[in-house]
Short mmCIF file of C-alpha atoms and ligand atoms in Angstrom, two decimals:
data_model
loop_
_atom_site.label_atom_id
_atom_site.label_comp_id
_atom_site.label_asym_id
_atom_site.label_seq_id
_atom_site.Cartn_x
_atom_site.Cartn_y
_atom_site.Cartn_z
CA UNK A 100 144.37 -25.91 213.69
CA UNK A 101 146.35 -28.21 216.20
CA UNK A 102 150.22 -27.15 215.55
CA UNK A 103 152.41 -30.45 216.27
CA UNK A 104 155.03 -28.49 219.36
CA UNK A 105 157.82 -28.68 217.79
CA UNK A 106 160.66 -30.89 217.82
CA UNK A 107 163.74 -30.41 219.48
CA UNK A 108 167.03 -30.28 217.27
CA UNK A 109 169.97 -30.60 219.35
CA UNK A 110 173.15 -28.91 217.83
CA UNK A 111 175.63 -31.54 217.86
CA UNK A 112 179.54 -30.03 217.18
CA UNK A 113 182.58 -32.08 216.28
CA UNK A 114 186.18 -31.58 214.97
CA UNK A 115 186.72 -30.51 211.60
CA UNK A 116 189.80 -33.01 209.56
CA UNK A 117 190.43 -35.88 212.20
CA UNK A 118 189.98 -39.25 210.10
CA UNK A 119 189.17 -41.80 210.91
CA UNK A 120 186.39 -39.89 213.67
CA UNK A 121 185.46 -37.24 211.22
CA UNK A 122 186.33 -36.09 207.83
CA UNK A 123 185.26 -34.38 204.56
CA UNK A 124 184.58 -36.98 202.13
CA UNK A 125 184.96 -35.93 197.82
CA UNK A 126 181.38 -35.51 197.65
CA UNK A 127 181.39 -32.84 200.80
CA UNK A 128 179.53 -35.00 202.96
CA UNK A 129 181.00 -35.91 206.44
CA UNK A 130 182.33 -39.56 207.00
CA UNK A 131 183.74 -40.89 210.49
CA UNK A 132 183.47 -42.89 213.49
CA UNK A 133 182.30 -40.03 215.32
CA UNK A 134 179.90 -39.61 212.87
CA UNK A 135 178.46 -42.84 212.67
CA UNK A 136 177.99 -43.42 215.85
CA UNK A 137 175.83 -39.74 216.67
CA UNK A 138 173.70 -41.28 213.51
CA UNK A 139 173.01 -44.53 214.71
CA UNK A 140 172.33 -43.23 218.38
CA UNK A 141 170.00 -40.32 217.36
CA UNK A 142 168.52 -43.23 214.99
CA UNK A 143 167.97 -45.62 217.42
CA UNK A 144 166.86 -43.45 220.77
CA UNK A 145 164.86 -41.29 218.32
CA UNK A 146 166.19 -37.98 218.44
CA UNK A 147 166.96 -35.14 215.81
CA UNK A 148 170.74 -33.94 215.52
CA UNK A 149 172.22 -31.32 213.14
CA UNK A 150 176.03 -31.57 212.54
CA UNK A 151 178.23 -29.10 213.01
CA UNK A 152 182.07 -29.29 212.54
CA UNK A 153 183.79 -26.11 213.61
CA UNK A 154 187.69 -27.79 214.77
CA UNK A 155 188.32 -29.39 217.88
CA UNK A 156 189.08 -26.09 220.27
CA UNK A 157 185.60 -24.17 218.23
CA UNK A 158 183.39 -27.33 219.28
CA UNK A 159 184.45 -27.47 223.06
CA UNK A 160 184.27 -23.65 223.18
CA UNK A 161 180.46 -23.92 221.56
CA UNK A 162 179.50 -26.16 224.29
CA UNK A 163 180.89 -24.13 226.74
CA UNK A 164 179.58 -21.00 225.87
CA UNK A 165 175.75 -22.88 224.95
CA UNK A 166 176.02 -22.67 221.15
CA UNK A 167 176.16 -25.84 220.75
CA UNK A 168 174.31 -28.57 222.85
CA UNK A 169 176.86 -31.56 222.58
CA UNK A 170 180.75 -33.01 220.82
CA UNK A 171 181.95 -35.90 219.72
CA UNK A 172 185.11 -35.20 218.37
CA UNK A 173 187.20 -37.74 219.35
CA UNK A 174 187.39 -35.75 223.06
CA UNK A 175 189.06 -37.71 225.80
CA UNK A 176 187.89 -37.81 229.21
CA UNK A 177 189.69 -36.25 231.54
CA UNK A 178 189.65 -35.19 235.33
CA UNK A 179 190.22 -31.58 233.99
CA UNK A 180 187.57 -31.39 231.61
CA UNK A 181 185.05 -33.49 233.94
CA UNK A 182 184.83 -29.95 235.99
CA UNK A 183 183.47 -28.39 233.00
CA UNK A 184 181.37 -31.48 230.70
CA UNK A 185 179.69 -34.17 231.44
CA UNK A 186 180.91 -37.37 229.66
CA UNK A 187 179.07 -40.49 227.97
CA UNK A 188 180.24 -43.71 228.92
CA UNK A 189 183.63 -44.52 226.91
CA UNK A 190 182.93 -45.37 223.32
CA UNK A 191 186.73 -45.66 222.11
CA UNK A 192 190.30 -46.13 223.58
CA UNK A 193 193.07 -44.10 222.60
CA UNK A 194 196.50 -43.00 222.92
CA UNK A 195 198.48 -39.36 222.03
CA UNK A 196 201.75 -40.11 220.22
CA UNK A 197 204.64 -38.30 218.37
CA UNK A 198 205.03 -38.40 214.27
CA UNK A 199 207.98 -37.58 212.33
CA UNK A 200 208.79 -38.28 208.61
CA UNK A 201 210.21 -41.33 207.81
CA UNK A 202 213.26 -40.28 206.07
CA UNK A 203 213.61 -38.49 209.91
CA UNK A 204 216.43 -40.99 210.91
CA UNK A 205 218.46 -38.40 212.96
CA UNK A 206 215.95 -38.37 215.70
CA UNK A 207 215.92 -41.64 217.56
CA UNK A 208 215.32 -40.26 221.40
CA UNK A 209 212.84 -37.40 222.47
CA UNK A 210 216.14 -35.52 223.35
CA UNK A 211 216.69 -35.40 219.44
CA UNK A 212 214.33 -32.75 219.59
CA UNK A 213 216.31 -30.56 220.89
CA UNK A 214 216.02 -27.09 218.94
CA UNK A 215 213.24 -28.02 216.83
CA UNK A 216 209.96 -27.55 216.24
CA UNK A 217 206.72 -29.90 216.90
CA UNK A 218 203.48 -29.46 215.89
CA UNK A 219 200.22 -29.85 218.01
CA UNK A 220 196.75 -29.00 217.89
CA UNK A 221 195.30 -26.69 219.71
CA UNK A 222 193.26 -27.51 222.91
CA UNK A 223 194.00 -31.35 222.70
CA UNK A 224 195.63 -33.80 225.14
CA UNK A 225 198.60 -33.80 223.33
CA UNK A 226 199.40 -30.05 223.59
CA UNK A 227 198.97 -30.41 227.58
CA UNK A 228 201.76 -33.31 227.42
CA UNK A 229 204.08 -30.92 224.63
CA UNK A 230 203.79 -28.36 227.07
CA UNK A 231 204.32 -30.09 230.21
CA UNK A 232 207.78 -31.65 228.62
CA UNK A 233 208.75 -28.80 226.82
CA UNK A 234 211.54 -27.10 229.04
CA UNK A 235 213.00 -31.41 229.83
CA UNK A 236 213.31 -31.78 225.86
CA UNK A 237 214.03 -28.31 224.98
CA UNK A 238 211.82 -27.99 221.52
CA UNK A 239 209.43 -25.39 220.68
CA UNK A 240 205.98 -25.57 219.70
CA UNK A 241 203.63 -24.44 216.71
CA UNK A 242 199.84 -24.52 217.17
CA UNK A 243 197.52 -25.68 214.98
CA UNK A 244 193.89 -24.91 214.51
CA UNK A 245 193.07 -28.04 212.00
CA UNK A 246 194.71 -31.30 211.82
CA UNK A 247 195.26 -30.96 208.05
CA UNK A 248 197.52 -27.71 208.24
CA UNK A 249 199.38 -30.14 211.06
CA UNK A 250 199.87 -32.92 208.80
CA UNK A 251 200.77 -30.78 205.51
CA UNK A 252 203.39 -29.00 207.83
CA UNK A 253 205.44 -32.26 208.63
CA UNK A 254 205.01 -33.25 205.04
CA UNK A 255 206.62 -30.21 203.88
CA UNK A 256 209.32 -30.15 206.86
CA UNK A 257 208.08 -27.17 208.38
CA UNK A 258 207.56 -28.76 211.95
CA UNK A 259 209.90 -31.98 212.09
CA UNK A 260 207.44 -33.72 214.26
CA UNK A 261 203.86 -33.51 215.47
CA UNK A 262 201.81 -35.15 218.48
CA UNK A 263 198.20 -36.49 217.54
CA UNK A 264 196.13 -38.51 218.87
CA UNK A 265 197.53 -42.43 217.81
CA UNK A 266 194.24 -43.96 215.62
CA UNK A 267 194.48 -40.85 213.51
CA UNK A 268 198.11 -40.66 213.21
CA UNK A 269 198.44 -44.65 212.12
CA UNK A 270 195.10 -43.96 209.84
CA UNK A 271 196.99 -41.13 208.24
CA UNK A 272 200.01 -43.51 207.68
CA UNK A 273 197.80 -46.79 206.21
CA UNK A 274 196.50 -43.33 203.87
CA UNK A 275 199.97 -42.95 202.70
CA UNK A 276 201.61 -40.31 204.51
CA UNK A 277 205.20 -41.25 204.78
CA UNK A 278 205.51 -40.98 208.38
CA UNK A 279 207.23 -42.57 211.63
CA UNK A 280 206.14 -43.35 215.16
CA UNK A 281 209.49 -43.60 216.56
CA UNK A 282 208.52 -43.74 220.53
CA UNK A 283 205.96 -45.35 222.74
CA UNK A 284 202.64 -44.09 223.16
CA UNK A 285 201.34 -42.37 225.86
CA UNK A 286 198.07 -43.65 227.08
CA UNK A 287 195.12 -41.28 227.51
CA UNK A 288 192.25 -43.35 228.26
CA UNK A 289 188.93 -43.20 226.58
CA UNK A 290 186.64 -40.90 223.99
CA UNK A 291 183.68 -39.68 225.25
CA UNK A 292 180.40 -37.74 224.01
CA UNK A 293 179.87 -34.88 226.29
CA UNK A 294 177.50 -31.72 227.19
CA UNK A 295 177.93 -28.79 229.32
CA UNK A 296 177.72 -30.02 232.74
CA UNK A 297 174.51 -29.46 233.75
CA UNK A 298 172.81 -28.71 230.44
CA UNK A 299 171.40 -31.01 228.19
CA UNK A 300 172.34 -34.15 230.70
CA UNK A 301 169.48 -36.28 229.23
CA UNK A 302 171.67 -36.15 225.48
CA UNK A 303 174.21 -38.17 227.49
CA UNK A 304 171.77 -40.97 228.89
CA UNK A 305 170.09 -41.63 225.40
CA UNK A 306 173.93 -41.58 223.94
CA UNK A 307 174.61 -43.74 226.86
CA UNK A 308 171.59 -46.14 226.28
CA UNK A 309 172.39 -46.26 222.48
CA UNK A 310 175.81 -46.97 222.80
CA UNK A 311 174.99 -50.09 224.67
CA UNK A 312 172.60 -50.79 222.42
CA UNK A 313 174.75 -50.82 219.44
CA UNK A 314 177.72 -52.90 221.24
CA UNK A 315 175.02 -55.32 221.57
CA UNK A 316 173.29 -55.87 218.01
CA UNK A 317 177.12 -55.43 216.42
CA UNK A 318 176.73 -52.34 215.02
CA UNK A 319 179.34 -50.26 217.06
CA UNK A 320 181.74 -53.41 216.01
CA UNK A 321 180.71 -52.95 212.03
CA UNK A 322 180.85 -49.00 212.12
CA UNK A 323 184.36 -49.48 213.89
CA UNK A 324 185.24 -52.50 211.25
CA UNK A 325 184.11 -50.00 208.28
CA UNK A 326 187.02 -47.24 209.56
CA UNK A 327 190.17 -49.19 211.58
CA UNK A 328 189.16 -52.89 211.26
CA UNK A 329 188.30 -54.38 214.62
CA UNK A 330 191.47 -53.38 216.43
CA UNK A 331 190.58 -51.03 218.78
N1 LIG B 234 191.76 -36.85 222.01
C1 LIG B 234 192.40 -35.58 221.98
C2 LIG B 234 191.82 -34.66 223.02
O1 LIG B 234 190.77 -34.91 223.53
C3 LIG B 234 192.32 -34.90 220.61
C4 LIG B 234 190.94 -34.62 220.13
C5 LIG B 234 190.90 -33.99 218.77
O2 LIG B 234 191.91 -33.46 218.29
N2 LIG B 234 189.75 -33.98 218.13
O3 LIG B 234 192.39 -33.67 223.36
#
């Protein structure tokens, strides 16, 4: 008998409760930009994915470590984390900014949170930014593991403000969460789909070559329209 070699399935890991880029839907399957977009890639440059979504720090440790082969998970590209993966060409732009419940009206300048505490997520852009302004605004941090804990601690006052990542923040608010963005955003540049530098490089050519495939034919623009509407 001839066996057929078998086909490579590339272990693909992303964040765990970060709508609109991944969530759980009620039926326990996975919904999301992120999502989407590995689909209609793997679809359309023919290779095989499984899914994995372990939380945001898990999936970048996976790669690291070779558990995993790629993320998407909503991961911005940075200088710092260019020494370590290589990136995909930009498939979304995004900002970090802060959240606070509406009924928060005492805290109109980042100086009002002075003495309080402000919940991040851990290993994200926005905990490098809490950090590096912690001692100027003088509030103290609690880390998060999963974006929902995050979220359900603002609703229930237990952090009086949190820093995420701006599409999910304003997705969680047109869901119903009765929260503010009282400041400007901070601008962090682009998402990208990355691998261990070095490992699995040719994962980011075919993401590369689908991407620009789909931004052609209108499909990145109806999987966007699907989640956020056109607005990127
Ligand atoms: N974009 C942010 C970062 O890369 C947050 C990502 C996330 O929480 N999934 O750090």
């Amino acid at each position: 008998f001839a066996t057929k070699a078998e086909e490579k399935v590339y272990t693909i890991v992303l964040d765990s409760t970060y709508a609109p880029f991944e969530y759980q839907a009620e039926d326990g399957s996975y919904a999301g930009i992120d999502v989407d977009l590995l689909d209609a890639i793997s679809k359309s440059e023919g290779f095989k994915v499984e899914k994995k979504f372990p939380g945001f720090q898990a999936a970048v440790d996976q790669v690291q470590a070779g558990q995993a082969d790629g993320i998407i998970a909503g991961m911005s590209i940075t200088d710092e984390r260019k020494k370590s993966f290589t990136f995909s060409e930009p498939y979304f732009d995004s900002s970090i900014e802060i959240a606070t419940k509406k009924s928060a009206k005492d805290i109109k300048t980042l100086d009002d949170l002075k003495g309080k505490k402000v919940g991040v997520k851990n290993g994200t852009v926005s905990q490098e930014w809490l950090v590096k302004n912690e001692k100027t605004y003088g509030y103290s941090l609690k880390i998060f593991d999963e974006g929902s804990q995050m979220y359900d601690a603002l609703n229930i006052n237990d952090v009086v403000a949190i820093m995420d990542d701006a599409p999910v923040i304003d997705y969680a608010i047109t869901q119903g969460k009765n929260f503010a963005t009282p400041f400007k955003p901070v601008p962090i540049g682009h998402y990208g789909f990355a691998v261990k530098k070095g490992k699995n490089e040719e994962l980011v050519k075919m993401f590369d070559k689908g991407l620009k495939k789909l931004k052609e034919n209108g499909k990145y623009d109806k999987i966007l329209a699907k989640y956020v509407g056109n607005d990127e």
